[in-house]
Amino acid sequence: MSLFSSTAVFRRITDIDIKYLNDNNIKTLLLDVDNTLSTHHGTVLVEGLTEWLKLMQDNGISLVVVSNSKDWRIKPFAEKIGLPYVSLACKPLPNGYRKAVKMMNADKKTTAIIGDQIFTDVLGANLYGIRSLLVRPVKLEDGWSFKVRRYFEKKLLKDKF
Ligand SMILES: [Mg+2]
């Protein structure tokens, strides 16, 4: 397993079900925002997200938003979906994940992150030593830096999607 390997790959966050989490003893989820819960810098939630969040919480899964974005963006977003959050997480550095685990009083062993980027979300999880569930980005971003990252991600993922 490399630092760039996720524990599992899903198409959408809403494809992750309670059975999978129970079978794998996952009790806390650290959620990326851009392209995982919404479009990049968007405020439009992924279809079915509100119901999915409720389903998770009804089944005792703890949820916390962990994003590299600034507070002014993440705070209203987290409030909108009613979740605690860590902004400016500096993924792939483990600091934000560490903070979120502490905030939720969670156990690293029963915690996983959900995110759409290998070089931030997944790498950060592996550096911190927790599991990672990679989802397909909601909508691909414009801009060269994203294009470069997505190109290398594609190579790493090969035919996983
Ligand atoms: Mg993202």
Short mmCIF file of C-alpha atoms and ligand atoms in Angstrom, two decimals:
data_model
loop_
_atom_site.label_atom_id
_atom_site.label_comp_id
_atom_site.label_asym_id
_atom_site.label_seq_id
_atom_site.Cartn_x
_atom_site.Cartn_y
_atom_site.Cartn_z
CA MET A 1 0.00 0.00 0.00
CA SER A 2 1.34 3.38 -0.93
CA LEU A 3 0.73 6.78 0.62
CA PHE A 4 -1.51 7.47 -2.35
CA SER A 5 -3.79 4.47 -1.87
CA SER A 6 -7.25 4.95 -0.48
CA THR A 7 -8.97 2.29 1.59
CA ALA A 8 -11.90 2.19 -0.82
CA VAL A 9 -13.30 4.07 -3.79
CA PHE A 10 -16.92 5.14 -4.29
CA ARG A 11 -18.65 7.01 -7.04
CA ARG A 12 -20.57 9.40 -4.80
CA ILE A 13 -20.59 10.02 -1.08
CA THR A 14 -24.20 8.88 -1.02
CA ASP A 15 -23.09 5.44 -2.25
CA ILE A 16 -21.39 4.83 1.09
CA ASP A 17 -23.92 2.96 3.19
CA ILE A 18 -24.35 2.00 6.82
CA LYS A 19 -23.61 -1.64 6.12
CA TYR A 20 -20.20 -0.77 4.72
CA LEU A 21 -19.41 1.43 7.72
CA ASN A 22 -20.60 -1.17 10.23
CA ASP A 23 -18.79 -4.01 8.48
CA ASN A 24 -15.61 -1.96 8.59
CA ASN A 25 -16.08 -0.60 12.11
CA ILE A 26 -16.18 3.06 11.03
CA LYS A 27 -17.92 5.31 13.55
CA THR A 28 -16.62 8.78 12.67
CA LEU A 29 -16.41 10.39 9.23
CA LEU A 30 -14.27 13.43 8.40
CA LEU A 31 -15.87 15.07 5.38
CA ASP A 32 -14.18 17.10 2.67
CA VAL A 33 -16.36 19.85 1.16
CA ASP A 34 -15.33 20.88 -2.35
CA ASN A 35 -16.28 18.25 -4.87
CA THR A 36 -17.26 15.83 -2.14
CA LEU A 37 -20.29 17.47 -0.50
CA SER A 38 -20.75 20.18 -3.14
CA THR A 39 -19.28 21.43 -6.39
CA HIS A 40 -15.93 23.21 -6.11
CA HIS A 41 -16.55 26.52 -4.34
CA GLY A 42 -20.20 25.77 -4.83
CA THR A 43 -23.02 25.88 -2.39
CA VAL A 44 -25.13 23.33 -4.18
CA LEU A 45 -25.22 20.11 -2.21
CA VAL A 46 -24.72 16.74 -3.83
CA GLU A 47 -28.08 15.19 -4.65
CA GLY A 48 -29.47 13.28 -1.70
CA LEU A 49 -26.86 14.62 0.70
CA THR A 50 -29.27 15.94 3.33
CA GLU A 51 -30.97 12.54 3.56
CA TRP A 52 -27.59 10.77 3.64
CA LEU A 53 -26.31 12.95 6.48
CA LYS A 54 -29.45 12.25 8.48
CA LEU A 55 -29.21 8.52 7.81
CA MET A 56 -25.62 8.52 9.08
CA GLN A 57 -26.50 10.44 12.22
CA ASP A 58 -29.57 8.30 12.90
CA ASN A 59 -27.23 5.32 12.86
CA GLY A 60 -24.80 6.86 15.33
CA ILE A 61 -22.10 7.92 12.88
CA SER A 62 -20.30 11.10 13.97
CA LEU A 63 -19.75 13.61 11.20
CA VAL A 64 -17.37 16.55 10.99
CA VAL A 65 -16.40 18.76 8.06
CA VAL A 66 -12.65 19.10 7.41
CA SER A 67 -11.71 21.50 4.63
CA ASN A 68 -8.67 23.39 3.43
CA SER A 69 -10.90 26.33 2.57
CA LYS A 70 -11.04 29.46 4.64
CA ASP A 71 -13.35 29.97 7.58
CA TRP A 72 -15.60 32.50 5.82
CA ARG A 73 -16.51 29.85 3.31
CA ILE A 74 -16.67 26.75 5.46
CA LYS A 75 -18.50 28.18 8.47
CA PRO A 76 -21.74 29.03 6.64
CA PHE A 77 -21.53 25.77 4.70
CA ALA A 78 -21.15 23.68 7.85
CA GLU A 79 -23.94 25.62 9.52
CA LYS A 80 -26.20 25.02 6.56
CA ILE A 81 -25.79 21.25 6.95
CA GLY A 82 -25.63 21.45 10.74
CA LEU A 83 -22.19 19.94 11.30
CA PRO A 84 -19.10 20.93 13.30
CA TYR A 85 -16.11 21.85 11.15
CA VAL A 86 -12.38 22.42 10.85
CA SER A 87 -11.39 25.05 8.26
CA LEU A 88 -7.87 25.76 6.93
CA ALA A 89 -7.06 22.12 7.56
CA CYS A 90 -3.83 22.25 5.48
CA LYS A 91 -4.39 18.76 4.05
CA PRO A 92 -2.27 16.74 3.27
CA LEU A 93 -0.69 17.77 6.56
CA PRO A 94 -2.38 15.74 9.31
CA ASN A 95 -3.10 18.76 11.56
CA GLY A 96 -6.69 19.33 10.50
CA TYR A 97 -7.59 15.65 10.75
CA ARG A 98 -5.95 15.46 14.17
CA LYS A 99 -7.93 18.49 15.32
CA ALA A 100 -11.20 17.01 14.04
CA VAL A 101 -10.62 13.63 15.72
CA LYS A 102 -9.90 15.41 18.99
CA MET A 103 -12.92 17.68 18.58
CA MET A 104 -15.21 14.69 18.07
CA ASN A 105 -13.59 12.71 20.87
CA ALA A 106 -13.13 10.00 18.26
CA ASP A 107 -10.83 7.02 18.03
CA LYS A 108 -8.44 7.08 15.07
CA LYS A 109 -9.01 3.36 14.58
CA THR A 110 -12.74 3.82 13.95
CA THR A 111 -12.39 7.02 11.91
CA ALA A 112 -12.24 7.49 8.14
CA ILE A 113 -12.09 10.49 5.87
CA ILE A 114 -14.19 11.00 2.77
CA GLY A 115 -12.68 13.15 0.04
CA ASP A 116 -12.20 13.50 -3.69
CA GLN A 117 -8.47 14.22 -3.95
CA ILE A 118 -5.63 11.76 -3.63
CA PHE A 119 -2.95 14.41 -3.04
CA THR A 120 -4.74 16.13 -0.20
CA ASP A 121 -7.50 13.99 1.34
CA VAL A 122 -6.06 10.51 0.87
CA LEU A 123 -2.40 11.40 1.38
CA GLY A 124 -3.33 13.29 4.55
CA ALA A 125 -5.26 10.30 5.90
CA ASN A 126 -2.33 7.99 5.25
CA LEU A 127 0.14 10.39 6.85
CA TYR A 128 -2.10 10.63 9.90
CA GLY A 129 -2.80 6.89 9.93
CA ILE A 130 -6.54 6.70 9.34
CA ARG A 131 -8.63 5.16 6.61
CA SER A 132 -9.79 7.02 3.53
CA LEU A 133 -12.83 6.65 1.29
CA LEU A 134 -12.17 8.32 -2.04
CA VAL A 135 -15.14 9.59 -4.03
CA ARG A 136 -15.29 10.73 -7.61
CA PRO A 137 -15.23 14.56 -7.83
CA VAL A 138 -18.71 16.03 -8.22
CA LYS A 139 -17.59 18.26 -11.07
CA LEU A 140 -14.07 18.66 -12.44
CA GLU A 141 -12.45 22.03 -11.76
CA ASP A 142 -11.00 24.50 -14.24
CA GLY A 143 -7.44 25.76 -13.90
CA TRP A 144 -4.08 24.20 -14.65
CA SER A 145 -3.11 23.12 -11.14
CA PHE A 146 -6.23 21.00 -10.84
CA LYS A 147 -5.74 19.61 -14.32
CA VAL A 148 -2.23 18.45 -13.39
CA ARG A 149 -3.39 16.84 -10.15
CA ARG A 150 -6.34 15.16 -11.78
CA TYR A 151 -4.07 13.79 -14.51
CA PHE A 152 -1.80 12.10 -12.00
CA GLU A 153 -4.77 10.90 -9.95
CA LYS A 154 -6.15 9.22 -13.04
CA LYS A 155 -2.86 7.41 -13.53
CA LEU A 156 -2.87 6.25 -9.92
CA LEU A 157 -6.47 5.11 -10.05
CA LYS A 158 -6.31 3.45 -13.45
CA ASP A 159 -9.66 1.74 -13.87
CA LYS A 160 -10.98 1.98 -10.34
CA PHE A 161 -13.92 4.19 -11.27
MG MG B 1 -12.25 18.26 -2.39
#
